[in-house]
Short mmCIF file of C-alpha atoms in Angstrom, two decimals:
data_model
loop_
_atom_site.label_atom_id
_atom_site.label_comp_id
_atom_site.label_asym_id
_atom_site.label_seq_id
_atom_site.Cartn_x
_atom_site.Cartn_y
_atom_site.Cartn_z
CA ASP L 1 0.06 0.42 0.06
CA GLY L 2 1.02 3.60 -0.62
CA GLY L 3 1.71 5.83 1.92
CA ILE L 4 4.49 7.82 4.22
CA THR L 5 7.28 6.31 6.48
CA GLN L 6 7.96 8.16 9.14
CA SER L 7 11.04 6.61 11.30
CA PRO L 8 12.01 6.33 14.36
CA LYS L 9 8.29 6.78 15.97
CA TYR L 10 10.44 7.95 19.02
CA LEU L 11 13.69 9.88 19.61
CA PHE L 12 15.65 11.15 22.20
CA ARG L 13 18.48 13.49 21.95
CA LYS L 14 21.00 14.81 24.26
CA GLU L 15 21.81 18.24 24.52
CA GLY L 16 24.44 19.43 21.32
CA GLN L 17 23.37 16.57 19.44
CA ASN L 18 22.17 16.73 15.66
CA VAL L 19 19.66 14.05 14.84
CA THR L 20 17.58 13.66 11.67
CA LEU L 21 14.15 12.25 11.15
CA SER L 22 13.39 10.09 8.32
CA CYS L 23 10.32 10.81 6.10
CA GLU L 24 10.05 8.69 3.04
CA GLN L 25 7.04 7.96 0.61
CA ASN L 26 6.11 5.98 -2.44
CA LEU L 27 2.99 7.50 -3.49
CA ASN L 28 4.83 9.60 -6.35
CA HIS L 29 3.97 12.85 -4.58
CA ASP L 30 5.99 15.77 -5.79
CA ALA L 31 5.60 17.58 -2.63
CA MET L 32 6.61 17.04 0.65
CA TYR L 33 6.44 18.81 4.25
CA TRP L 34 7.72 18.92 7.67
CA TYR L 35 5.56 20.61 10.21
CA ARG L 36 6.18 20.62 13.90
CA GLN L 37 3.56 20.68 16.75
CA ASP L 38 3.85 21.80 20.39
CA PRO L 39 1.51 20.95 23.19
CA GLY L 40 -2.08 22.59 22.88
CA GLN L 41 -0.98 24.27 19.71
CA GLY L 42 -1.31 23.89 15.85
CA LEU L 43 1.07 22.52 13.37
CA ARG L 44 3.61 24.66 12.36
CA LEU L 45 5.59 24.35 8.91
CA ILE L 46 9.24 23.78 9.20
CA TYR L 47 10.37 22.99 5.45
CA TYR L 48 8.92 22.44 2.25
CA SER L 49 9.87 20.90 -0.96
CA GLN L 50 8.25 20.88 -4.32
CA ILE L 51 10.66 19.56 -6.47
CA VAL L 52 13.84 17.28 -6.59
CA ASN L 53 17.02 19.08 -5.30
CA ASP L 54 15.04 22.51 -4.00
CA PHE L 55 13.43 23.17 -0.89
CA GLN L 56 11.76 26.21 1.07
CA LYS L 57 11.89 27.99 4.45
CA GLY L 58 8.44 27.84 6.29
CA ASP L 59 7.74 29.66 9.36
CA ILE L 60 9.94 28.04 11.63
CA ALA L 61 13.24 27.09 9.89
CA GLU L 62 15.54 28.16 12.06
CA GLY L 63 17.66 25.71 13.65
CA TYR L 64 16.50 22.82 11.02
CA SER L 65 17.97 21.66 8.00
CA VAL L 66 16.26 19.18 5.22
CA SER L 67 17.61 18.01 1.89
CA ARG L 68 15.38 16.71 -1.04
CA GLU L 69 18.18 14.54 -3.12
CA LYS L 70 15.19 12.01 -4.27
CA LYS L 71 11.66 12.51 -4.90
CA GLU L 72 10.72 9.67 -1.95
CA SER L 73 12.76 11.20 0.71
CA PHE L 74 12.50 14.26 2.83
CA PRO L 75 14.71 14.00 5.94
CA LEU L 76 14.86 16.84 8.52
CA THR L 77 17.88 17.06 10.51
CA VAL L 78 17.30 18.98 13.91
CA THR L 79 20.30 20.72 14.44
CA SER L 80 22.04 21.93 18.02
CA ALA L 81 20.79 25.36 17.20
CA GLN L 82 17.21 24.63 17.90
CA LYS L 83 17.13 25.23 21.35
CA ASN L 84 13.68 23.65 22.26
CA PRO L 85 13.36 20.91 19.77
CA THR L 86 10.96 18.50 22.01
CA ALA L 87 7.98 18.51 19.90
CA PHE L 88 6.12 15.80 17.57
CA TYR L 89 7.04 16.06 13.95
CA LEU L 90 4.93 15.46 11.51
CA CYS L 91 5.89 14.98 7.63
CA ALA L 92 3.43 15.12 4.45
CA SER L 93 2.99 14.76 0.89
CA MET L 94 1.20 16.15 -1.88
CA ALA L 95 0.78 15.39 -5.50
CA LEU L 96 0.68 18.46 -7.70
CA SER L 97 -0.76 18.82 -10.89
CA GLY L 98 2.29 20.16 -12.80
CA GLN L 99 2.02 23.98 -13.71
CA THR L 100 -1.39 24.64 -12.10
CA LYS L 101 -0.20 23.21 -9.06
CA ARG L 102 -3.47 22.35 -7.90
CA ASN L 103 -4.21 20.98 -4.74
CA TYR L 104 -4.96 16.89 -4.63
CA GLY L 105 -4.91 17.00 -0.56
CA TYR L 106 -1.94 15.88 1.92
CA THR L 107 -1.22 12.46 3.06
CA PHE L 108 0.43 12.63 6.44
CA GLY L 109 3.13 10.48 8.21
CA SER L 110 2.17 8.82 11.83
CA GLY L 111 4.86 11.23 13.09
CA THR L 112 7.97 11.62 15.34
CA ARG L 113 7.99 11.84 19.10
CA LEU L 114 11.37 14.05 19.62
CA THR L 115 12.35 14.60 23.41
CA VAL L 116 15.61 16.23 24.56
CA VAL L 117 17.33 14.42 27.26
CA ALA N 1 -1.32 35.99 4.74
CA GLN N 2 -3.74 33.03 5.40
CA LYS N 3 -4.85 32.56 8.81
CA VAL N 4 -6.93 29.76 10.48
CA THR N 5 -8.82 30.89 13.58
CA GLN N 6 -10.34 27.89 16.03
CA ALA N 7 -11.76 29.55 18.79
CA GLN N 8 -13.00 27.14 21.04
CA THR N 9 -9.90 25.63 22.76
CA GLU N 10 -11.85 22.78 23.92
CA ILE N 11 -15.23 21.41 24.35
CA SER N 12 -16.79 18.66 26.48
CA VAL N 13 -19.84 17.15 25.69
CA VAL N 14 -22.26 13.89 26.66
CA GLU N 15 -22.51 11.32 24.21
CA LYS N 16 -25.08 11.62 22.06
CA GLU N 17 -25.01 15.33 22.13
CA ASP N 18 -24.48 17.43 18.64
CA VAL N 19 -21.59 19.71 18.57
CA THR N 20 -19.84 22.21 16.36
CA LEU N 21 -16.51 22.94 15.83
CA ASP N 22 -15.98 26.54 14.60
CA CYS N 23 -13.66 27.91 12.14
CA VAL N 24 -12.97 30.95 10.73
CA TYR N 25 -10.27 31.73 7.78
CA GLU N 26 -8.58 34.61 6.31
CA THR N 27 -6.92 34.88 2.98
CA ARG N 28 -6.37 37.27 -0.08
CA ASP N 29 -6.97 34.70 -2.81
CA THR N 30 -9.74 33.65 -4.79
CA THR N 31 -8.63 30.12 -4.74
CA TYR N 32 -8.11 28.11 -1.78
CA TYR N 33 -9.02 24.64 0.06
CA LEU N 34 -10.17 24.42 3.11
CA PHE N 35 -9.49 20.79 5.15
CA TRP N 36 -10.64 19.37 8.53
CA TYR N 37 -8.36 16.80 10.24
CA LYS N 38 -8.73 14.60 13.30
CA GLN N 39 -5.99 13.58 15.75
CA PRO N 40 -6.61 11.01 17.93
CA PRO N 41 -4.19 10.11 21.14
CA SER N 42 -2.04 8.51 18.42
CA GLY N 43 -0.90 11.47 16.97
CA GLU N 44 -1.69 10.65 13.05
CA LEU N 45 -3.93 13.23 11.34
CA VAL N 46 -7.18 11.69 9.64
CA PHE N 47 -8.23 13.49 6.81
CA LEU N 48 -11.61 14.26 7.14
CA ILE N 49 -12.86 16.73 4.08
CA ARG N 50 -11.38 18.94 1.26
CA ARG N 51 -13.70 21.61 0.08
CA ASN N 52 -12.07 24.14 -2.49
CA SER N 53 -13.13 27.57 -2.51
CA PHE N 54 -15.60 27.34 -5.65
CA ASP N 55 -17.69 25.31 -3.81
CA GLU N 56 -20.08 26.37 -1.12
CA GLN N 57 -22.47 23.36 -1.10
CA ASN N 58 -22.70 21.79 2.34
CA GLU N 59 -21.94 18.28 2.76
CA ILE N 60 -22.67 15.46 5.08
CA SER N 61 -21.10 12.33 5.97
CA GLY N 62 -22.52 10.01 8.49
CA ARG N 63 -22.78 11.59 11.50
CA TYR N 64 -20.36 14.48 10.00
CA SER N 65 -21.57 17.56 8.24
CA TRP N 66 -19.81 20.85 7.39
CA ASN N 67 -20.96 24.34 6.59
CA PHE N 68 -18.89 26.75 4.38
CA GLN N 69 -20.29 30.28 4.00
CA LYS N 70 -17.76 32.33 2.46
CA SER N 71 -19.65 35.53 3.02
CA THR N 72 -18.50 34.96 6.88
CA SER N 73 -15.51 33.36 6.18
CA SER N 74 -16.27 30.04 7.89
CA PHE N 75 -15.76 26.48 7.76
CA ASN N 76 -17.87 24.91 10.69
CA PHE N 77 -18.10 21.22 11.43
CA THR N 78 -20.78 19.61 12.93
CA ILE N 79 -21.09 16.01 14.58
CA THR N 80 -24.34 14.61 15.28
CA ALA N 81 -24.81 11.87 17.98
CA SER N 82 -21.58 12.46 19.40
CA GLN N 83 -19.75 8.97 20.64
CA VAL N 84 -16.72 8.44 23.18
CA VAL N 85 -14.86 7.57 19.75
CA ASP N 86 -15.54 11.25 18.60
CA SER N 87 -12.95 12.20 21.62
CA ALA N 88 -9.89 14.01 19.76
CA VAL N 89 -8.29 17.12 18.22
CA TYR N 90 -9.82 18.78 15.53
CA PHE N 91 -7.90 20.88 13.23
CA CYS N 92 -9.48 23.38 10.48
CA ALA N 93 -6.57 24.42 7.82
CA LEU N 94 -5.90 26.27 4.81
CA SER N 95 -4.15 26.05 1.47
CA GLU N 96 -3.92 28.64 -0.95
CA TYR N 97 -2.76 28.28 -4.53
CA GLY N 98 0.75 28.02 -3.30
CA ASN N 99 -0.20 24.77 -1.80
CA LYS N 100 1.20 25.42 1.71
CA LEU N 101 -1.11 24.16 4.28
CA VAL N 102 -1.69 26.47 7.40
CA PHE N 103 -3.30 24.89 10.43
CA GLY N 104 -5.55 26.35 13.20
CA ALA N 105 -4.62 25.87 16.59
CA GLY N 106 -7.14 23.17 17.15
CA THR N 107 -10.09 22.04 19.39
CA ILE N 108 -9.83 19.44 21.93
CA LEU N 109 -13.33 17.54 22.28
CA ARG N 110 -14.06 15.43 24.82
CA VAL N 111 -16.93 13.02 24.86
CA LYS N 112 -18.26 11.74 28.28
CA SER N 113 -20.03 8.76 28.46
#
């Protein structure tokens, strides 16, 4: 079945460490997104990518980095510069209709819960 | 800039009551999409509905119904005869032509038996 796989489900990071969250999709979707969710808050956009080898900052990109070397993969690295990384991270993907970029809806992964210890 | 407001932080109802979750949005685009998602305790986002800005027809799906009114920039969600399994966080979201999805803060729904 097609879908998005996020791993790991739970991740613990020590102070000063970089960690990478994995997001893989087999839906042949063009666009991929990373969101962060804090308790009692909605989801905020970190980074997104509409095509391979290209990505844009979202609303809270500071302290994060991404890459999009393959269409199927969009890993997120939480760097030591992110001072408060404890949160729930969700990856999403969406098909685009080419030039019109029509929205066909989003598919979300099951999330990674990151905790700083 | 686009913005989604869910003014109700938390709602508690007793089973079988009807409940309406409010969503108000702001956008400058004439072409946009509105969504509702359910987030159970497991954390996954469950897609409920997508509506584009040119389709103001209300929709009913089982116990769920949605009322889209462009005149008031609202996209409200009603659960009829609520059940304990409906307990979750519900998010309203907006996507403009450029396809970024912006979420409201969410409404926690607690349905008690």
